[in-house]
C-alpha positions as a LaTeX table, in Angstrom:
\begin{tabular}{lrrr}
\hline
Residue & $x$ (\AA) & $y$ (\AA) & $z$ (\AA) \\
\hline
Met1 & 1.71 & $-25.86$ & 16.95 \\
Lys2 & $-1.01$ & $-24.54$ & 19.23 \\
Asp3 & 1.44 & $-23.98$ & 22.10 \\
Asp4 & 3.86 & $-22.33$ & 19.69 \\
Ile5 & 1.18 & $-19.94$ & 18.44 \\
Arg6 & $-0.02$ & $-19.10$ & 21.94 \\
Ser7 & 3.50 & $-18.34$ & 23.15 \\
Leu8 & 4.11 & $-16.14$ & 20.12 \\
Leu9 & 0.76 & $-14.43$ & 20.73 \\
Asn10 & 1.87 & $-13.55$ & 24.25 \\
Ile11 & 5.03 & $-11.99$ & 22.83 \\
Ile12 & 3.28 & $-9.80$ & 20.27 \\
Val13 & 0.55 & $-8.73$ & 22.68 \\
Arg14 & 3.17 & $-7.49$ & 25.12 \\
Ala15 & 5.21 & $-5.94$ & 22.32 \\
Ser16 & 2.20 & $-4.01$ & 21.02 \\
Ile17 & 1.26 & $-2.71$ & 24.47 \\
Glu18 & 4.80 & $-1.58$ & 25.23 \\
Ala19 & 5.09 & 0.02 & 21.78 \\
Gly20 & 1.80 & 1.81 & 22.43 \\
Ala21 & 3.17 & 3.19 & 25.69 \\
Glu22 & 6.19 & 4.58 & 23.83 \\
Ile23 & 3.90 & 6.15 & 21.24 \\
Leu24 & 1.82 & 7.86 & 23.93 \\
Lys25 & 4.95 & 9.35 & 25.51 \\
Ile26 & 5.62 & 11.21 & 22.27 \\
Tyr27 & 1.91 & 11.95 & 21.78 \\
Asp28 & 1.97 & 13.97 & 24.99 \\
Gln29 & 4.92 & 16.08 & 23.83 \\
Asp30 & 4.84 & 19.27 & 21.80 \\
Asp31 & 7.54 & 18.11 & 19.38 \\
Phe32 & 6.87 & 14.87 & 17.48 \\
Gly33 & 10.25 & 15.00 & 15.72 \\
Ile34 & 8.52 & 14.86 & 12.32 \\
Gln35 & 10.66 & 14.04 & 9.28 \\
Gln36 & 9.90 & 13.15 & 5.67 \\
Lys37 & 10.77 & 9.72 & 4.29 \\
Asn38 & 11.86 & 9.13 & 0.70 \\
Asp39 & 8.26 & 8.52 & $-0.34$ \\
Ala40 & 7.26 & 11.89 & 1.22 \\
Ser41 & 5.29 & 10.20 & 3.99 \\
Pro42 & 5.94 & 11.45 & 7.54 \\
Ile43 & 7.84 & 9.63 & 10.25 \\
Thr44 & 7.99 & 10.67 & 13.90 \\
Leu45 & 9.93 & 9.77 & 17.01 \\
Ala46 & 6.93 & 7.65 & 17.97 \\
Asp47 & 7.34 & 5.47 & 14.85 \\
Lys48 & 11.02 & 4.95 & 15.60 \\
Asn49 & 10.67 & 4.30 & 19.33 \\
Ala50 & 7.77 & 1.88 & 18.85 \\
Asn51 & 9.74 & 0.02 & 16.21 \\
Ala52 & 12.71 & $-0.38$ & 18.55 \\
Val53 & 10.47 & $-1.86$ & 21.26 \\
Ile54 & 8.85 & $-4.31$ & 18.87 \\
Asn55 & 12.20 & $-5.43$ & 17.43 \\
Lys56 & 13.42 & $-6.08$ & 20.98 \\
His57 & 10.53 & $-8.48$ & 21.56 \\
Leu58 & 10.53 & $-10.18$ & 18.16 \\
Lys59 & 14.20 & $-10.76$ & 17.49 \\
Pro60 & 14.54 & $-13.49$ & 20.16 \\
Thr61 & 11.90 & $-15.54$ & 18.28 \\
Glu62 & 14.43 & $-15.89$ & 15.43 \\
Ile63 & 11.60 & $-15.34$ & 12.95 \\
Pro64 & 12.63 & $-12.70$ & 10.39 \\
Ile65 & 10.93 & $-9.31$ & 10.52 \\
Ile66 & 9.48 & $-7.10$ & 7.81 \\
Ser67 & 8.77 & $-3.73$ & 9.41 \\
Glu68 & 7.96 & $-0.42$ & 7.77 \\
Glu69 & 10.76 & 1.16 & 9.78 \\
Asn70 & 13.43 & $-1.55$ & 9.35 \\
Asn71 & 15.84 & $-2.01$ & 6.49 \\
Ile72 & 13.96 & $-4.66$ & 4.52 \\
Ala73 & 15.84 & $-7.66$ & 3.13 \\
Glu74 & 15.98 & $-8.18$ & $-0.62$ \\
Phe75 & 13.44 & $-10.60$ & $-2.07$ \\
Glu76 & 16.21 & $-13.05$ & $-2.97$ \\
Glu77 & 16.62 & $-13.58$ & 0.76 \\
Arg78 & 12.96 & $-13.16$ & 1.77 \\
Lys79 & 11.57 & $-15.68$ & $-0.71$ \\
Ser80 & 13.10 & $-18.51$ & 1.31 \\
Trp81 & 11.29 & $-17.45$ & 4.50 \\
Ser82 & 8.46 & $-19.85$ & 5.39 \\
Arg83 & 7.51 & $-17.58$ & 8.30 \\
Cys84 & 8.01 & $-13.90$ & 8.98 \\
Trp85 & 6.66 & $-11.09$ & 11.09 \\
Ile86 & 5.05 & $-8.15$ & 9.31 \\
Val87 & 4.96 & $-5.02$ & 11.44 \\
Asp88 & 3.70 & $-1.46$ & 11.31 \\
Pro89 & 4.90 & 0.10 & 14.58 \\
Leu90 & 2.65 & 3.12 & 14.08 \\
Asp91 & $-0.08$ & 2.74 & 11.50 \\
Gly92 & $-1.77$ & 6.05 & 10.87 \\
Thr93 & 1.11 & 8.47 & 11.38 \\
Lys94 & $-0.94$ & 11.23 & 9.75 \\
Glu95 & $-3.73$ & 10.63 & 12.28 \\
Phe96 & $-1.14$ & 10.66 & 15.07 \\
Ile97 & 0.13 & 14.05 & 13.90 \\
Lys98 & $-3.46$ & 15.34 & 13.76 \\
Arg99 & $-3.91$ & 14.09 & 17.35 \\
Asn100 & $-7.24$ & 12.41 & 16.57 \\
Gly101 & $-6.38$ & 9.12 & 18.31 \\
Glu102 & $-6.98$ & 6.98 & 15.21 \\
Phe103 & $-3.65$ & 5.19 & 15.03 \\
Thr104 & $-2.56$ & 1.65 & 15.84 \\
Val105 & 0.25 & $-0.82$ & 16.36 \\
Asn106 & 0.09 & $-3.73$ & 13.89 \\
Ile107 & 1.96 & $-7.03$ & 14.32 \\
Ala108 & 1.21 & $-10.15$ & 12.26 \\
Leu109 & 2.75 & $-13.56$ & 11.72 \\
Val110 & 2.81 & $-14.83$ & 8.15 \\
Glu111 & 3.32 & $-18.44$ & 7.07 \\
Asn112 & 3.79 & $-19.34$ & 3.41 \\
Gly113 & 2.43 & $-16.00$ & 2.28 \\
Leu114 & $-0.72$ & $-15.96$ & 4.41 \\
Pro115 & $-1.34$ & $-14.31$ & 7.79 \\
Ile116 & $-1.92$ & $-16.84$ & 10.56 \\
Met117 & $-2.08$ & $-14.52$ & 13.58 \\
Gly118 & $-2.35$ & $-10.80$ & 14.18 \\
Val119 & $-2.63$ & $-8.11$ & 16.82 \\
Ile120 & $-3.90$ & $-4.56$ & 16.43 \\
Tyr121 & $-3.51$ & $-2.22$ & 19.40 \\
Val122 & $-5.15$ & 1.20 & 19.69 \\
Pro123 & $-3.02$ & 3.04 & 22.27 \\
Val124 & $-5.38$ & 5.95 & 22.99 \\
Ser125 & $-8.41$ & 3.78 & 23.79 \\
Gly126 & $-6.42$ & 0.84 & 25.16 \\
Asp127 & $-8.38$ & $-1.54$ & 22.93 \\
Leu128 & $-6.46$ & $-4.56$ & 21.69 \\
Tyr129 & $-7.75$ & $-6.90$ & 18.98 \\
Phe130 & $-6.16$ & $-10.25$ & 18.16 \\
Gly131 & $-6.95$ & $-13.29$ & 16.08 \\
Ile132 & $-5.58$ & $-16.78$ & 15.42 \\
Val133 & $-6.64$ & $-18.06$ & 12.00 \\
Ser134 & $-6.12$ & $-21.78$ & 12.72 \\
Glu135 & $-8.45$ & $-21.55$ & 15.71 \\
Gly136 & $-11.07$ & $-19.54$ & 13.83 \\
Lys137 & $-11.29$ & $-17.06$ & 16.68 \\
Ala138 & $-10.61$ & $-13.38$ & 17.30 \\
Tyr139 & $-11.00$ & $-11.29$ & 20.43 \\
Lys140 & $-11.02$ & $-7.82$ & 21.89 \\
Ile141 & $-9.78$ & $-6.72$ & 25.29 \\
Asn142 & $-9.14$ & $-3.35$ & 26.90 \\
Thr143 & $-5.60$ & $-3.20$ & 28.19 \\
Phe144 & $-6.48$ & $-0.78$ & 30.96 \\
Asn145 & $-7.71$ & $-3.96$ & 32.69 \\
Phe146 & $-4.96$ & $-6.15$ & 31.27 \\
Ser147 & $-3.69$ & $-9.17$ & 33.15 \\
Ile148 & $-1.56$ & $-12.22$ & 32.43 \\
Asp149 & $-4.69$ & $-14.32$ & 31.81 \\
Phe150 & $-5.91$ & $-11.93$ & 29.10 \\
Leu151 & $-7.05$ & $-14.80$ & 26.85 \\
Asp152 & $-9.62$ & $-15.87$ & 29.45 \\
Lys153 & $-10.91$ & $-12.32$ & 29.93 \\
Ala154 & $-11.05$ & $-11.22$ & 26.29 \\
Thr155 & $-14.39$ & $-10.78$ & 24.53 \\
Pro156 & $-14.89$ & $-13.06$ & 21.49 \\
Leu157 & $-15.68$ & $-11.25$ & 18.25 \\
Ser158 & $-18.16$ & $-12.61$ & 15.72 \\
Gly159 & $-17.46$ & $-10.54$ & 12.64 \\
Lys160 & $-21.21$ & $-10.42$ & 12.09 \\
Glu161 & $-22.75$ & $-7.05$ & 11.36 \\
Arg162 & $-25.24$ & $-5.97$ & 13.99 \\
Asn163 & $-27.54$ & $-3.96$ & 11.72 \\
Thr164 & $-28.05$ & $-5.44$ & 8.26 \\
Ser165 & $-30.65$ & $-2.92$ & 7.05 \\
Val166 & $-27.92$ & $-0.44$ & 6.08 \\
Val167 & $-24.67$ & $-1.22$ & 4.26 \\
Lys168 & $-21.98$ & 0.41 & 6.36 \\
Val169 & $-18.98$ & 1.06 & 4.15 \\
Met170 & $-15.63$ & 1.64 & 5.82 \\
Gly171 & $-13.29$ & 4.22 & 4.36 \\
Ser172 & $-10.08$ & 5.99 & 5.10 \\
Arg173 & $-9.95$ & 9.26 & 7.00 \\
Ser174 & $-6.96$ & 10.49 & 4.98 \\
His175 & $-7.01$ & 8.46 & 1.73 \\
Leu176 & $-10.56$ & 8.40 & 0.29 \\
Ser177 & $-10.28$ & 7.80 & $-3.46$ \\
Ser178 & $-12.62$ & 8.49 & $-6.36$ \\
Glu179 & $-12.77$ & 4.72 & $-6.98$ \\
Thr180 & $-14.14$ & 4.21 & $-3.48$ \\
Glu181 & $-16.80$ & 6.84 & $-4.12$ \\
Lys182 & $-17.76$ & 5.03 & $-7.34$ \\
Tyr183 & $-17.96$ & 1.73 & $-5.46$ \\
Ile184 & $-20.30$ & 3.29 & $-2.88$ \\
Asn185 & $-22.47$ & 4.78 & $-5.63$ \\
Lys186 & $-22.85$ & 1.33 & $-7.24$ \\
Ile187 & $-24.17$ & $-0.06$ & $-3.96$ \\
Lys188 & $-26.64$ & 2.81 & $-3.75$ \\
Glu189 & $-27.73$ & 2.26 & $-7.35$ \\
Ser190 & $-28.59$ & $-1.35$ & $-6.45$ \\
Gly191 & $-31.26$ & 0.07 & $-4.14$ \\
Lys192 & $-29.48$ & $-0.43$ & $-0.83$ \\
Glu193 & $-29.17$ & 2.19 & 1.84 \\
Val194 & $-25.54$ & 3.06 & 2.52 \\
Ser195 & $-23.79$ & 4.83 & 5.35 \\
Phe196 & $-20.13$ & 5.78 & 5.17 \\
Val197 & $-17.94$ & 5.20 & 8.22 \\
Ser198 & $-14.66$ & 7.10 & 8.04 \\
Ile199 & $-11.81$ & 6.25 & 10.38 \\
Gly200 & $-8.03$ & 6.12 & 10.21 \\
Ser201 & $-5.49$ & 3.31 & 10.17 \\
Ser202 & $-6.19$ & $-0.40$ & 10.64 \\
Ile203 & $-9.08$ & 0.38 & 13.00 \\
Lys204 & $-11.23$ & $-0.23$ & 9.91 \\
Phe205 & $-10.46$ & $-3.95$ & 10.11 \\
Cys206 & $-11.33$ & $-3.88$ & 13.82 \\
Tyr207 & $-14.72$ & $-2.34$ & 13.08 \\
Leu208 & $-15.50$ & $-5.18$ & 10.68 \\
Ala209 & $-14.35$ & $-7.81$ & 13.15 \\
Asp210 & $-16.46$ & $-6.17$ & 15.86 \\
Gly211 & $-19.61$ & $-6.12$ & 13.72 \\
Lys212 & $-19.67$ & $-2.33$ & 13.38 \\
Ala213 & $-19.42$ & $-2.24$ & 9.58 \\
Ser214 & $-20.34$ & $-4.23$ & 6.48 \\
Ile215 & $-17.53$ & $-3.83$ & 3.97 \\
Tyr216 & $-14.18$ & $-2.11$ & 3.48 \\
Pro217 & $-13.20$ & $-1.38$ & $-0.13$ \\
Arg218 & $-9.71$ & 0.06 & $-0.62$ \\
Phe219 & $-8.58$ & 1.37 & $-4.00$ \\
Ser220 & $-5.77$ & 3.70 & $-2.93$ \\
Pro221 & $-2.27$ & 2.36 & $-2.24$ \\
Thr222 & $-1.44$ & 0.39 & 0.90 \\
Met223 & 1.54 & $-1.68$ & 1.99 \\
Glu224 & 1.58 & $-5.17$ & 3.44 \\
Trp225 & 2.21 & $-3.88$ & 6.97 \\
Asp226 & $-0.93$ & $-1.71$ & 6.72 \\
Thr227 & $-3.19$ & $-4.74$ & 6.25 \\
Cys228 & $-1.55$ & $-7.95$ & 7.45 \\
Ala229 & $-2.61$ & $-7.86$ & 11.12 \\
Gly230 & $-6.15$ & $-6.81$ & 10.20 \\
Asp231 & $-6.26$ & $-9.52$ & 7.54 \\
Ala232 & $-5.36$ & $-12.12$ & 10.18 \\
Ile233 & $-8.05$ & $-10.92$ & 12.60 \\
Cys234 & $-10.76$ & $-10.76$ & 9.94 \\
Ser235 & $-9.73$ & $-14.07$ & 8.34 \\
Ala236 & $-9.95$ & $-15.77$ & 11.74 \\
Leu237 & $-13.63$ & $-14.83$ & 11.74 \\
Gly238 & $-14.31$ & $-16.01$ & 8.20 \\
Leu239 & $-14.30$ & $-12.56$ & 6.66 \\
Lys240 & $-12.68$ & $-12.37$ & 3.23 \\
Val241 & $-9.78$ & $-10.05$ & 2.41 \\
Val242 & $-9.41$ & $-10.33$ & $-1.36$ \\
Asp243 & $-7.91$ & $-8.63$ & $-4.38$ \\
Ala244 & $-10.62$ & $-6.33$ & $-5.78$ \\
Val245 & $-10.02$ & $-7.61$ & $-9.33$ \\
Ser246 & $-9.02$ & $-11.28$ & $-9.08$ \\
Lys247 & $-11.03$ & $-11.99$ & $-5.88$ \\
Lys248 & $-8.07$ & $-14.04$ & $-4.63$ \\
Arg249 & $-6.70$ & $-13.69$ & $-1.11$ \\
Leu250 & $-4.04$ & $-11.08$ & $-0.49$ \\
Leu251 & $-0.57$ & $-12.56$ & $-0.24$ \\
Tyr252 & 2.29 & $-11.33$ & 1.93 \\
Asn253 & 6.08 & $-11.23$ & 1.74 \\
Lys254 & 5.73 & $-10.64$ & $-1.99$ \\
Lys255 & 8.57 & $-9.37$ & $-4.15$ \\
Glu256 & 6.84 & $-5.98$ & $-4.15$ \\
Leu257 & 5.33 & $-5.18$ & $-0.75$ \\
Val258 & 2.57 & $-2.97$ & $-2.19$ \\
Asn259 & $-0.95$ & $-4.39$ & $-1.92$ \\
Pro260 & $-3.38$ & $-4.48$ & $-4.83$ \\
Ser261 & $-6.77$ & $-2.82$ & $-4.41$ \\
Phe262 & $-8.81$ & $-5.00$ & $-2.09$ \\
Ile263 & $-12.21$ & $-5.65$ & $-0.55$ \\
Val264 & $-12.92$ & $-6.88$ & 2.98 \\
Asn265 & $-16.36$ & $-8.31$ & 3.82 \\
\hline
\end{tabular}
């Protein structure tokens, strides 16, 4: 199992880096090829090209793929999958269009509804985060110094907040909800000092894993591919990613791929 996971990790690390390179090619162009999807969210050439690269790497594993940009199988077929990949080839398309650098590539492996491994790549900074839940470890490495022995050179993450005197609440750059504001106000009312850290895409999970934040409450809609890789990285460090109401772990490859409101801490 360990060898299997490590070989699959190598595949998704390389897939994410190559997808990031494709994204940056479009990022440097004047025309992003922006279109509107059926849900009115934007899609660009970068989303499509990154998805093609990731599919090229993942299909030989013969593990089925759920990607935001693929045609997704019906649940009648998916419910028999013990393992599947969950992919967002460009998480934070709105941030990409704004050119603020806060977008990522997300690839996660799910087994029996739970993430067991994940990679988040930030193409602009070159920072790559990855975690293996069964090993209880997650790491960060900058791909500008990437080499084949990246596991030996990566920096272990602790998930422990560096400054506990202030509650640092993560929030979305583009999707801050009134419920999140109420949640922050409740923390303040308890007498704690709060600072709000706003950043786009799945980088929020990376901040928690890297000890740069305390908690990430999310009450506006997300999809499984928005959270699965970050869930794997945080879970590998003992952080909890739970339904805001039931307090149970988020599950993946559900009939409906929309997440409930959740809390990460």
